[in-house]
mmCIF file of C-alpha atoms in Angstrom:
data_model
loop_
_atom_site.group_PDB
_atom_site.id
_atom_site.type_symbol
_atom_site.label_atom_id
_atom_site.label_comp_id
_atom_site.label_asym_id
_atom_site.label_seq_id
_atom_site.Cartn_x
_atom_site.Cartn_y
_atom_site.Cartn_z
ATOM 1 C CA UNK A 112 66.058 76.399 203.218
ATOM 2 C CA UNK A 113 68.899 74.369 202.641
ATOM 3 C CA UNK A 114 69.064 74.967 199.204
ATOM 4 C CA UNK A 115 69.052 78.578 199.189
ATOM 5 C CA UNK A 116 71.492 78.836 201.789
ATOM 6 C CA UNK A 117 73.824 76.288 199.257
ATOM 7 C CA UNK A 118 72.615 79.215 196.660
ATOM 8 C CA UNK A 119 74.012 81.969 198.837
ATOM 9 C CA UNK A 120 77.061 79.979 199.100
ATOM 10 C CA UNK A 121 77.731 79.414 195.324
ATOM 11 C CA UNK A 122 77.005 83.341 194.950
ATOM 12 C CA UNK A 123 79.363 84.381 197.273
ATOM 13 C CA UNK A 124 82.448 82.074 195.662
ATOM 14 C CA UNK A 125 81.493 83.330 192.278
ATOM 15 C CA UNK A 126 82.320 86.657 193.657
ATOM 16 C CA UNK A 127 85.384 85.441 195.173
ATOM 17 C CA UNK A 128 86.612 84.070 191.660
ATOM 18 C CA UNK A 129 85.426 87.474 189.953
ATOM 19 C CA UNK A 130 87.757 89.177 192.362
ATOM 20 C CA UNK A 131 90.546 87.284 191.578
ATOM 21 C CA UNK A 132 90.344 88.452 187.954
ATOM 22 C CA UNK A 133 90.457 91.863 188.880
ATOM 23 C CA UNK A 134 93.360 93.800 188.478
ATOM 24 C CA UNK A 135 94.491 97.883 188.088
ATOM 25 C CA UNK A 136 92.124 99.100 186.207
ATOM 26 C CA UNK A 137 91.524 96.355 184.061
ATOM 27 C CA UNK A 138 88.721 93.372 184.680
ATOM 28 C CA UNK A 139 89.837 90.872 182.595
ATOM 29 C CA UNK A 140 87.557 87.766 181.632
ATOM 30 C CA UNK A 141 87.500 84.384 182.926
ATOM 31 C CA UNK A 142 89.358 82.668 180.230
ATOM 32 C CA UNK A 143 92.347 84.815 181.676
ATOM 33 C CA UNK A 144 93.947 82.373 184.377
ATOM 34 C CA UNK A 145 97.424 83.333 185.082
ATOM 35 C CA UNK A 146 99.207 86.718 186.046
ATOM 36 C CA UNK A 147 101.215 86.362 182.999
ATOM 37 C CA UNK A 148 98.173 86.145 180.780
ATOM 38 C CA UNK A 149 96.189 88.899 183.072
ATOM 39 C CA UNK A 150 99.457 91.352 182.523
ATOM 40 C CA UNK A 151 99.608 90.806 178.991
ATOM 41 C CA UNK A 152 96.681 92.004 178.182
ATOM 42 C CA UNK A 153 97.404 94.875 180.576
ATOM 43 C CA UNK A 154 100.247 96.288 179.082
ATOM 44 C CA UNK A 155 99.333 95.705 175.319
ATOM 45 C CA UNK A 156 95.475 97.378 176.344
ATOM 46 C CA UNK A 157 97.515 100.489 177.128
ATOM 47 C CA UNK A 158 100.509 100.161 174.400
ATOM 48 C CA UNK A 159 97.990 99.331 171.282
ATOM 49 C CA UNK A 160 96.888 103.386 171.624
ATOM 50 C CA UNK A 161 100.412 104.466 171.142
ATOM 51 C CA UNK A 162 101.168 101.942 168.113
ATOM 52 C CA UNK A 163 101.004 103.171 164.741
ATOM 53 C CA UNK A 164 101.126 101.217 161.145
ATOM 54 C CA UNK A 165 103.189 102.944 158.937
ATOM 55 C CA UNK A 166 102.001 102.967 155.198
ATOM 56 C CA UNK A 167 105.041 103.980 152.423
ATOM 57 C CA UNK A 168 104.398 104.722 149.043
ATOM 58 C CA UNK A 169 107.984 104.134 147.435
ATOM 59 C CA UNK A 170 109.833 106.375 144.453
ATOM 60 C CA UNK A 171 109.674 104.560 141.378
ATOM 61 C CA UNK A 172 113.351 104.665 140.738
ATOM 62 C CA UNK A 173 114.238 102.627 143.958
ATOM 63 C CA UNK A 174 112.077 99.407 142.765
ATOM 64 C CA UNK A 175 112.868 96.404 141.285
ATOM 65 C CA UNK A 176 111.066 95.315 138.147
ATOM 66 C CA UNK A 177 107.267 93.694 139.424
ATOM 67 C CA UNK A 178 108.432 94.922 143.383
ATOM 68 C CA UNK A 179 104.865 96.630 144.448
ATOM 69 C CA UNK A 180 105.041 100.497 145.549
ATOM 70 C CA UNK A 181 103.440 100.066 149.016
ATOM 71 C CA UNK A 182 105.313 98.981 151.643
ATOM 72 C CA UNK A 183 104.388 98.822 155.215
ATOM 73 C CA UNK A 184 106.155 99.517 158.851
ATOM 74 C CA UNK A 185 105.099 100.126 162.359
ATOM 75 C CA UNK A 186 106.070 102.936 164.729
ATOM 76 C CA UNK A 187 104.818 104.334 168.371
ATOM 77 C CA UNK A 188 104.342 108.154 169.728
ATOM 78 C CA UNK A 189 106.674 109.141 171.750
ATOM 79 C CA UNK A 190 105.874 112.392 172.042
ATOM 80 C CA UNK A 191 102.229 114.415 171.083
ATOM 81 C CA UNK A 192 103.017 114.370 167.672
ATOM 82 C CA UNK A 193 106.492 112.378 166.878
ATOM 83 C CA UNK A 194 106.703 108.575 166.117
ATOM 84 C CA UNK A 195 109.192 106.540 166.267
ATOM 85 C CA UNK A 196 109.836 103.714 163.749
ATOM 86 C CA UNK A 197 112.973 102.287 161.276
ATOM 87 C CA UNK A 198 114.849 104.570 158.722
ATOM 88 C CA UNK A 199 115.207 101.410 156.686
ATOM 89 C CA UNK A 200 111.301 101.451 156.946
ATOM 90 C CA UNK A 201 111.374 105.212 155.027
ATOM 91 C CA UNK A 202 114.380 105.696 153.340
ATOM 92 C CA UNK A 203 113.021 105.251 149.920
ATOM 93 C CA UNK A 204 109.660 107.264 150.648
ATOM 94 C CA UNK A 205 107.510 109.314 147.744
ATOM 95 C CA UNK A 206 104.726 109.528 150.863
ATOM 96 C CA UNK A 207 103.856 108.497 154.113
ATOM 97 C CA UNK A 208 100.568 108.262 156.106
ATOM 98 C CA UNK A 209 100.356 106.495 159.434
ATOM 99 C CA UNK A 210 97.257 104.655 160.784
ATOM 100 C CA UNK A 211 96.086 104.420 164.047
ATOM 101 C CA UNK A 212 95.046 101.852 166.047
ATOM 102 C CA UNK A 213 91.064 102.874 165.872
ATOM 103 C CA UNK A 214 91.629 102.442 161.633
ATOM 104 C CA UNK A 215 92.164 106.696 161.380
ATOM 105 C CA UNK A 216 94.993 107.767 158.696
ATOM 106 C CA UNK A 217 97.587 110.828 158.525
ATOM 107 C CA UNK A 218 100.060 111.881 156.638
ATOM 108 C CA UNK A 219 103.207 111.883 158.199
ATOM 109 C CA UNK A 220 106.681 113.552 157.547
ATOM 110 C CA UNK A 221 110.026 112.297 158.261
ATOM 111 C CA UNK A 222 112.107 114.821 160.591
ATOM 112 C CA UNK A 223 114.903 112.917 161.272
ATOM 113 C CA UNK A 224 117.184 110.303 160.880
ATOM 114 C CA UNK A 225 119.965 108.399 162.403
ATOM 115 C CA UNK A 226 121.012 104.971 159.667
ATOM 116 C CA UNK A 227 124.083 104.409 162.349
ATOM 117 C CA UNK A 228 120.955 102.925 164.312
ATOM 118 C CA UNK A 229 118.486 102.366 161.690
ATOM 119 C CA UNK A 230 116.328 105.132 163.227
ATOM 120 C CA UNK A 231 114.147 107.661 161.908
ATOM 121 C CA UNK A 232 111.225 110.187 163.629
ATOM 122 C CA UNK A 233 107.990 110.890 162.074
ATOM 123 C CA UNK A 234 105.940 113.727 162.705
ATOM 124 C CA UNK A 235 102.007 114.011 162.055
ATOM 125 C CA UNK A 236 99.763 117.136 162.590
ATOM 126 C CA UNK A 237 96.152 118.400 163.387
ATOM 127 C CA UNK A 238 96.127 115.147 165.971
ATOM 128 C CA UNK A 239 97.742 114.371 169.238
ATOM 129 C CA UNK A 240 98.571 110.961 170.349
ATOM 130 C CA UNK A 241 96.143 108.925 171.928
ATOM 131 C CA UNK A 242 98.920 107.741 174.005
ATOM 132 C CA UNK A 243 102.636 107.771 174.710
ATOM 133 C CA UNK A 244 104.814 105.143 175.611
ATOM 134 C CA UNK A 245 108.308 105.843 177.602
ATOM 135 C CA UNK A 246 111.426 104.490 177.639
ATOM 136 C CA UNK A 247 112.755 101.773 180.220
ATOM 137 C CA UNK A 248 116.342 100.253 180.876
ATOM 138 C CA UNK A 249 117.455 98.358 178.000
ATOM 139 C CA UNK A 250 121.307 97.875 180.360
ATOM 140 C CA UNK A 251 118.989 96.038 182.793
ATOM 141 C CA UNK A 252 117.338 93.286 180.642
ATOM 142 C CA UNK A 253 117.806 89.516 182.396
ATOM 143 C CA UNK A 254 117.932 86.651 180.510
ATOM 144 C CA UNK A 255 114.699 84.845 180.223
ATOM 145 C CA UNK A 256 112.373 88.118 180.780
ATOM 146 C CA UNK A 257 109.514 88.880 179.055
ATOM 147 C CA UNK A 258 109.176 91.025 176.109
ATOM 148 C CA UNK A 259 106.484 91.780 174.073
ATOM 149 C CA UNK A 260 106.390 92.827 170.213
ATOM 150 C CA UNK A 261 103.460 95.270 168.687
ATOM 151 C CA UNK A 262 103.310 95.794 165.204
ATOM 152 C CA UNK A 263 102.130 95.211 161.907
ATOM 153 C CA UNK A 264 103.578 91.954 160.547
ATOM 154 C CA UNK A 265 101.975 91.340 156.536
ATOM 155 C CA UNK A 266 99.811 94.534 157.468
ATOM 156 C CA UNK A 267 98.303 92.537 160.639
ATOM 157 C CA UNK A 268 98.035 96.021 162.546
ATOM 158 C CA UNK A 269 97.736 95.406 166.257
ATOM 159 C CA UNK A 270 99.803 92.372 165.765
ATOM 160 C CA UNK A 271 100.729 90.894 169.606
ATOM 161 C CA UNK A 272 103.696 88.494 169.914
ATOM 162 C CA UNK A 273 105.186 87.698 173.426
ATOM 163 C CA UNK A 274 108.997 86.135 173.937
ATOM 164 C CA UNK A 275 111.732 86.464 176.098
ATOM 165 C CA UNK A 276 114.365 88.557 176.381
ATOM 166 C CA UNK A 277 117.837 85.482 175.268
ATOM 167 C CA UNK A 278 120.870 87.986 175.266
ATOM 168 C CA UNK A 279 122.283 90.600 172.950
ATOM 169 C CA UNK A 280 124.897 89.927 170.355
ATOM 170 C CA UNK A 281 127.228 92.465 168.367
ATOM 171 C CA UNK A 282 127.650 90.354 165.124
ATOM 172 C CA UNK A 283 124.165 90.801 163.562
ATOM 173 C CA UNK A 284 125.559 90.935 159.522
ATOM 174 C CA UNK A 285 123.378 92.837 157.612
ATOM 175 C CA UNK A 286 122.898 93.610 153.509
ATOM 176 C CA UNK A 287 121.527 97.307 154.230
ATOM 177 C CA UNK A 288 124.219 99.362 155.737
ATOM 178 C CA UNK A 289 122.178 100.341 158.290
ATOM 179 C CA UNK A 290 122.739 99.962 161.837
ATOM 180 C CA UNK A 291 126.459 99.714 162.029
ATOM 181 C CA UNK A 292 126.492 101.620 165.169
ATOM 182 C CA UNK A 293 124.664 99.569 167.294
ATOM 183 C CA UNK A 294 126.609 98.293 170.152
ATOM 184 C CA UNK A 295 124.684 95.569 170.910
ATOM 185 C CA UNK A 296 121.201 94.078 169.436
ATOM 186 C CA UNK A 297 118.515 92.258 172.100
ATOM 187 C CA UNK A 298 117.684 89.169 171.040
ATOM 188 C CA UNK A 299 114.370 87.975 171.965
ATOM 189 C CA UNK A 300 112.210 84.713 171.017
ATOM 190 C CA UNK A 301 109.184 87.254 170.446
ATOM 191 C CA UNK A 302 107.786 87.317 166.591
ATOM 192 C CA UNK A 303 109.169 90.207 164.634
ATOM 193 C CA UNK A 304 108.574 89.481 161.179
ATOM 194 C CA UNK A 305 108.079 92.485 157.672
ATOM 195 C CA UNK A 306 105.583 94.848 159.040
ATOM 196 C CA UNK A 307 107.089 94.722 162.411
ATOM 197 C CA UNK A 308 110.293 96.794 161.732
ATOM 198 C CA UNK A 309 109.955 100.025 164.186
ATOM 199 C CA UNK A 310 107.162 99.137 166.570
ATOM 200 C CA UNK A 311 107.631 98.461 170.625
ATOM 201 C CA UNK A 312 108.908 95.987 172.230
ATOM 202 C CA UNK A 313 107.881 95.978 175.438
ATOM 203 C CA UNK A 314 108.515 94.346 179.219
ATOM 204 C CA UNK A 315 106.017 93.566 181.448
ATOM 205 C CA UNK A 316 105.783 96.893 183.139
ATOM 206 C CA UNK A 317 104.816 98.239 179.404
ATOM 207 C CA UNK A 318 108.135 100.329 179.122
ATOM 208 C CA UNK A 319 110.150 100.048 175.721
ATOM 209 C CA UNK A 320 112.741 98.143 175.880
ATOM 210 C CA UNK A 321 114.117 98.105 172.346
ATOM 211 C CA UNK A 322 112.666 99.012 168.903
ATOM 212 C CA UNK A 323 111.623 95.825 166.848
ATOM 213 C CA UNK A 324 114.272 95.874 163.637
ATOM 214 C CA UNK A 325 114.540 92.454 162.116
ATOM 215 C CA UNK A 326 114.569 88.843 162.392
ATOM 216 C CA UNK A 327 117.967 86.375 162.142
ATOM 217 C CA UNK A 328 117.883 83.203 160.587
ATOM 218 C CA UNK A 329 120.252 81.021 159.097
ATOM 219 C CA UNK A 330 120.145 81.342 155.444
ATOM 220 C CA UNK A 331 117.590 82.913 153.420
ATOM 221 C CA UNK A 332 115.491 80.038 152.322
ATOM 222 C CA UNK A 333 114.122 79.260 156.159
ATOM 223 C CA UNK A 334 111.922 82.135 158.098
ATOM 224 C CA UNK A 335 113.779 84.221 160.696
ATOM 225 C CA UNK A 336 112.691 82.838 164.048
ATOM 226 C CA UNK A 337 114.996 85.394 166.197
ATOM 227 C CA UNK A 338 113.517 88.689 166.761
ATOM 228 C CA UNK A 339 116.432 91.533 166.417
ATOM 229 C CA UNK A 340 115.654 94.831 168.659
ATOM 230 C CA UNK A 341 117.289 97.595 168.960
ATOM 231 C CA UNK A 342 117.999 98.440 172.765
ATOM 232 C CA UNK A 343 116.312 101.260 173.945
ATOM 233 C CA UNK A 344 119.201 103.046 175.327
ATOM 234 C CA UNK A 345 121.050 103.707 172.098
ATOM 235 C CA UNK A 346 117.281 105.057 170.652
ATOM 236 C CA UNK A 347 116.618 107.412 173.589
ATOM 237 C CA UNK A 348 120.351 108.630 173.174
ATOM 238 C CA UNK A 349 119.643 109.125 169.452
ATOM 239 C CA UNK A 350 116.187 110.603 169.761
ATOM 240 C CA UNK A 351 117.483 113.736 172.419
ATOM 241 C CA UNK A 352 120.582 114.283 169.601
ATOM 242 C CA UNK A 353 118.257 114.902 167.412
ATOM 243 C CA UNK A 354 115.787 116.969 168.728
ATOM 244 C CA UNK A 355 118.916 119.208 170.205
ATOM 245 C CA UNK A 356 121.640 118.917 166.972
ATOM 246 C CA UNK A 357 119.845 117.503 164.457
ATOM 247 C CA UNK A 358 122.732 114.506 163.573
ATOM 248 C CA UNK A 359 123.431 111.836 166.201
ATOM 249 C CA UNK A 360 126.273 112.727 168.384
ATOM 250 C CA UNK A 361 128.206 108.471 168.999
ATOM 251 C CA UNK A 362 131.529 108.882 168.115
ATOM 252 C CA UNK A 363 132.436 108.521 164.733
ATOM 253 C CA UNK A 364 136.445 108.545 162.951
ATOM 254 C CA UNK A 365 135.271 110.008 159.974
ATOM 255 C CA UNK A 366 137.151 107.676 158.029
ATOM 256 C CA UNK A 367 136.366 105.060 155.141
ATOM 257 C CA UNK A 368 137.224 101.429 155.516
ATOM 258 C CA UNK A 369 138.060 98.178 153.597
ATOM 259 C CA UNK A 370 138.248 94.817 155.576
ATOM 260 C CA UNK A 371 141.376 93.465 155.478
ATOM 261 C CA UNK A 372 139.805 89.416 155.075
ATOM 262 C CA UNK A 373 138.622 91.854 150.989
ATOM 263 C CA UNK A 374 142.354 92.815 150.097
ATOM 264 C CA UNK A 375 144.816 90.697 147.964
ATOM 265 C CA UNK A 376 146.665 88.106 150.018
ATOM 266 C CA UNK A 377 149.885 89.616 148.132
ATOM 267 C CA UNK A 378 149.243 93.041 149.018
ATOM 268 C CA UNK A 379 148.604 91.493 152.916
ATOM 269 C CA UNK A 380 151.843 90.197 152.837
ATOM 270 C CA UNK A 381 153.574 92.615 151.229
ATOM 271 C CA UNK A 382 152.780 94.678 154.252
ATOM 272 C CA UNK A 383 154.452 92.151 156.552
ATOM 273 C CA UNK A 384 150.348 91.343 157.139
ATOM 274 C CA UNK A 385 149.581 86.988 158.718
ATOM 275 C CA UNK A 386 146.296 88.024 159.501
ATOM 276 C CA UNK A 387 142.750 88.826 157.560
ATOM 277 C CA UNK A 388 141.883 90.675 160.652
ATOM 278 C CA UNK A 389 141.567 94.292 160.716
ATOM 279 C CA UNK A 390 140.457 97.148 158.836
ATOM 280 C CA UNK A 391 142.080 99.009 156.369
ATOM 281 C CA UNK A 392 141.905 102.636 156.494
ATOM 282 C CA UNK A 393 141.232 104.029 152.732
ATOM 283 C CA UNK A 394 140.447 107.873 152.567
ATOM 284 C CA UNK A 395 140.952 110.369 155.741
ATOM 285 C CA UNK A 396 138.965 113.254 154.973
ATOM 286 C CA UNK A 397 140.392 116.896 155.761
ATOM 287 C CA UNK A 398 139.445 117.927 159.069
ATOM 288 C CA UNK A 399 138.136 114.564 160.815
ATOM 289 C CA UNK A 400 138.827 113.055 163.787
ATOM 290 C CA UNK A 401 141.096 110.546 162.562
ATOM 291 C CA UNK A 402 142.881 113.288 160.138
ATOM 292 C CA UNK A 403 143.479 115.299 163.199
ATOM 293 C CA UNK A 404 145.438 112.091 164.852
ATOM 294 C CA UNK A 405 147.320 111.441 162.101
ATOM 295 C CA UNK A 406 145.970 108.187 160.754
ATOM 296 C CA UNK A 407 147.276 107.549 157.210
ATOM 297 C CA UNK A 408 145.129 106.378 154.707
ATOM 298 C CA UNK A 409 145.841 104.654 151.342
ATOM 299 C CA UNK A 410 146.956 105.280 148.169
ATOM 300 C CA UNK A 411 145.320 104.168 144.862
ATOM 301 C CA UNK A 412 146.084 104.363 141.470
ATOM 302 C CA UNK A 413 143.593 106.149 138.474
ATOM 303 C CA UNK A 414 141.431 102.830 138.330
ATOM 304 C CA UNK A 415 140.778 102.423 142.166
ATOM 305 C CA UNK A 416 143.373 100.104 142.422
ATOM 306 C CA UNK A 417 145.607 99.798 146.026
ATOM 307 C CA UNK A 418 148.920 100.805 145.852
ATOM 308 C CA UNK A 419 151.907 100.278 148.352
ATOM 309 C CA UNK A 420 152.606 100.581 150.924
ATOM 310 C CA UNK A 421 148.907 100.380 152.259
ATOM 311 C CA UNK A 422 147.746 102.942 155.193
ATOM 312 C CA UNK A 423 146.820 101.997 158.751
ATOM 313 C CA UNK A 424 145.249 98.780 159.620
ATOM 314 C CA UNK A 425 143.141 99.210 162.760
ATOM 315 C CA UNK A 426 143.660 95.791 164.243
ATOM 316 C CA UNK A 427 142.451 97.034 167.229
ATOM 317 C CA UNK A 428 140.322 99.813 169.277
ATOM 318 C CA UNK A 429 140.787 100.428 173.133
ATOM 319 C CA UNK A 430 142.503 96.966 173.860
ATOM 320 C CA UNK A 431 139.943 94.506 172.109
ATOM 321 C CA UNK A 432 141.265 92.713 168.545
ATOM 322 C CA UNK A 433 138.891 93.737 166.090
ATOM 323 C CA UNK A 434 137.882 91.165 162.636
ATOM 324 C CA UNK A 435 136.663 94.063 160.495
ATOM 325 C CA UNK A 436 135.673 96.925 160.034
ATOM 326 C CA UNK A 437 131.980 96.979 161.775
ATOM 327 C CA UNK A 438 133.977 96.425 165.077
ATOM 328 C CA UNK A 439 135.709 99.404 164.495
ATOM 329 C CA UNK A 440 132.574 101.469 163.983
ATOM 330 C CA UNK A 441 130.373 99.724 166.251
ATOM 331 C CA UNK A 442 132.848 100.100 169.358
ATOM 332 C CA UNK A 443 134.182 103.957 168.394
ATOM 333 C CA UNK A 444 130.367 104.493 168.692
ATOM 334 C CA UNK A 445 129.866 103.309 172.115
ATOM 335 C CA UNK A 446 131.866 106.939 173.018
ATOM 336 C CA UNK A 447 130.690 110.838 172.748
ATOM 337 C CA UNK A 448 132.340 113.354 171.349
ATOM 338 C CA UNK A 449 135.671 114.980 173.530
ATOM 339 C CA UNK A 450 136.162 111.137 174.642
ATOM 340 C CA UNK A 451 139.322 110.041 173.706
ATOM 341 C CA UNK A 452 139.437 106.416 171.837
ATOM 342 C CA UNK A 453 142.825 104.390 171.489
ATOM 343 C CA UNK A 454 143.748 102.756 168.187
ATOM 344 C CA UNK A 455 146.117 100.213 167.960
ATOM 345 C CA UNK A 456 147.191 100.367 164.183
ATOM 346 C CA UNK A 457 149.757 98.075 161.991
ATOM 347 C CA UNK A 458 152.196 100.802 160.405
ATOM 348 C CA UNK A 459 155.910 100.190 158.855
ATOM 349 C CA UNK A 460 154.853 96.541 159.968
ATOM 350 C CA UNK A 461 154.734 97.201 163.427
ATOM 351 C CA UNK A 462 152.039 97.877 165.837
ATOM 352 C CA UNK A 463 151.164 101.536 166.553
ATOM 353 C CA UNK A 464 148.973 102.766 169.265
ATOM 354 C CA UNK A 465 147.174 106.194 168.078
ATOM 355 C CA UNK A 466 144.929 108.042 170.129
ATOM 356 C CA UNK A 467 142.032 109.888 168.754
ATOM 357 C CA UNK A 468 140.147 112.496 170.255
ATOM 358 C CA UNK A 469 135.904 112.141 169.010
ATOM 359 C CA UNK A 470 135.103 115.603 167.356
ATOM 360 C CA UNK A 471 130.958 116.132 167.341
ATOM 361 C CA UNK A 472 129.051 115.658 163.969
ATOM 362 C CA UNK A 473 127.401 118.162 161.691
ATOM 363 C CA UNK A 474 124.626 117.857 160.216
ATOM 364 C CA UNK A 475 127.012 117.951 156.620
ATOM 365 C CA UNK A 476 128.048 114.323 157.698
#
């Protein structure tokens, strides 16, 4: 009697403990101990649906000698039948297929692009997504939060890496020319190696927070171990200009540039120049934003060659000193078109303040 009342006991805690596992919709097993663990697998349960691997077949004439012609990506829906993933990811494409995360494959097309971000939209047919994943708050982010990275690192599909959100940095340098236009990048400790670039990264609610891009380190021969995102905010900005224009609509001066640290020290101070900072402003296009203010560009002689006296040097934009010419474009960015942006230039070697007034892009830009 004893001992089956001891047995009713021991049933009844069993129960208990089962209980405690539970959670939403999802019963997770008893190795899962903590929340953290037991949300984890919540929120990538519900994201892996939504994440795609992208497969690229690349044109011949953009490969190195012995470089394979299949590359690989990652992406999400975002909408029915759009995905979200990298331009850098597709700009060399011959063809494109996507696979899902229960091993089906479909050819995709690319239907826009923005390289300011390093963004591009993919759009498949005769399938609807099995899920959707929304946007959150990338502005809100706190140090030391949780992210979580979905992709398809070495062709790993389903891939799961978890990290925390460390801060967000402006001076990412990059070989690509992509990306010049982001603000800010996240910077998180979660895994986003090749095969990553374009899939989520999430918090622990499941919203994107930032698309996964690349990874820092500090030289080439060691492995990046800092995951670079692009914040959210900047994507869902891009993603509606698109849809509605067609071209991304950040402000842009619709000038050309040459750092200033690049130019002969002579020509420097010729121009009454003691500084490498600052950007030099080369050709002004008919018609731009920075034509219409009156920026001067430079002259050059039948080889390329600077002459003098050099045009504008943008040593700074609404207040802040710039170094080169990425701070120019990155901060002009942060505005919209009809916003007004001040430029403090060096002219007749003095400083100049020149206000320029954002004109919206075309798709001819």
């Amino acid at each position: 009697m004893n001992w089956q009342r001891g047995l009713g006991l021991g049933v009844l805690l069993s129960a208990a403990l089962a209980c405690a596992y539970l959670t939403g919709s999802v019963t997770a097993q008893r190795p899962l101990v903590t929340s953290d663990e037991i949300n984890t697998v919540e929120v990538t349960r519900a994201a892996l649906a939504a994440t795609v691997r992208v497969d690229v077949r690349i044109r011949a004439d953009a490969l190195q000698q012995g470089e394979s012609p299949n590359d690989t990506g990652s992406g999400f829906f975002y909408k029915s039948n759009l995905i979200v993933t990298n331009y850098h990811v597709v700009q060399n494409q011959e063809s494109l297929s996507v696979t899902l995360n229960d091993g089906r494959s479909l050819p995709a097309k690319v239907v826009g692009i923005d390289p300011g971000i390093d963004i591009a939209v993919l759009r498949v047919t005769g399938v609807s997504a099995p899920k959707l994943l929304g946007f959150g708050d990338s502005s809100r982010l706190v140090p030391g939060q949780k992210t979580i990275a979905i992709g398809s690192p070495i062709k790993f599909q389903g891939f799961i890496s978890t990290g925390v959100y460390s801060t967000s940095n402006a001076d990412i340098p990059r070989d690509d020319g992509f990306g010049g236009e982001v603000g800010e990048y996240i910077l998180t400790t979660a895994m986003i190696q090749g095969g990553n670039s374009g899939g989520p990264v999430l918090d622990s609610r499941g919203a994107v927070i930032g698309v996964a891009d690349a990874n820092a380190a500090p030289s080439q021969l060691v492995p990046g171990i800092i995951g670079v995102v692009i914040p959210a905010n900047i994507v869902k900005q891009s993603l509606t200009d698109l849809e509605t224009v067609g071209v991304s609509q950040r402000g842009t001066l619709g000038v050309t540039f040459q750092d200033l640290a690049n130019l002969d020290p002579a020509l420097r101070q010729l121009a009454g120049l003691s500084s490498s900072n600052g950007a030099l402003v080369n050709d002004v296009p008919a018609g731009s934003a920075g034509a219409r203010s009156g920026l001067r560009g430079s002259l050059k002689n039948n080889e390329g060659q600077l002459l003098a006296p050099l045009g504008d040097v943008i040593v700074a934009v609404d207040g802040a000193r710039i170094k080169s010419s990425y701070d120019v474009v990155r901060r002009v960015a942060t505005k919209r078109p009809g916003q007004t942006v001040t430029l403090t230039v060096w002219r007749n070697k003095k400083e100049v303040p020149v206000k320029v007034t954002l004109l919206k892009r075309t798709l001819a830009q």
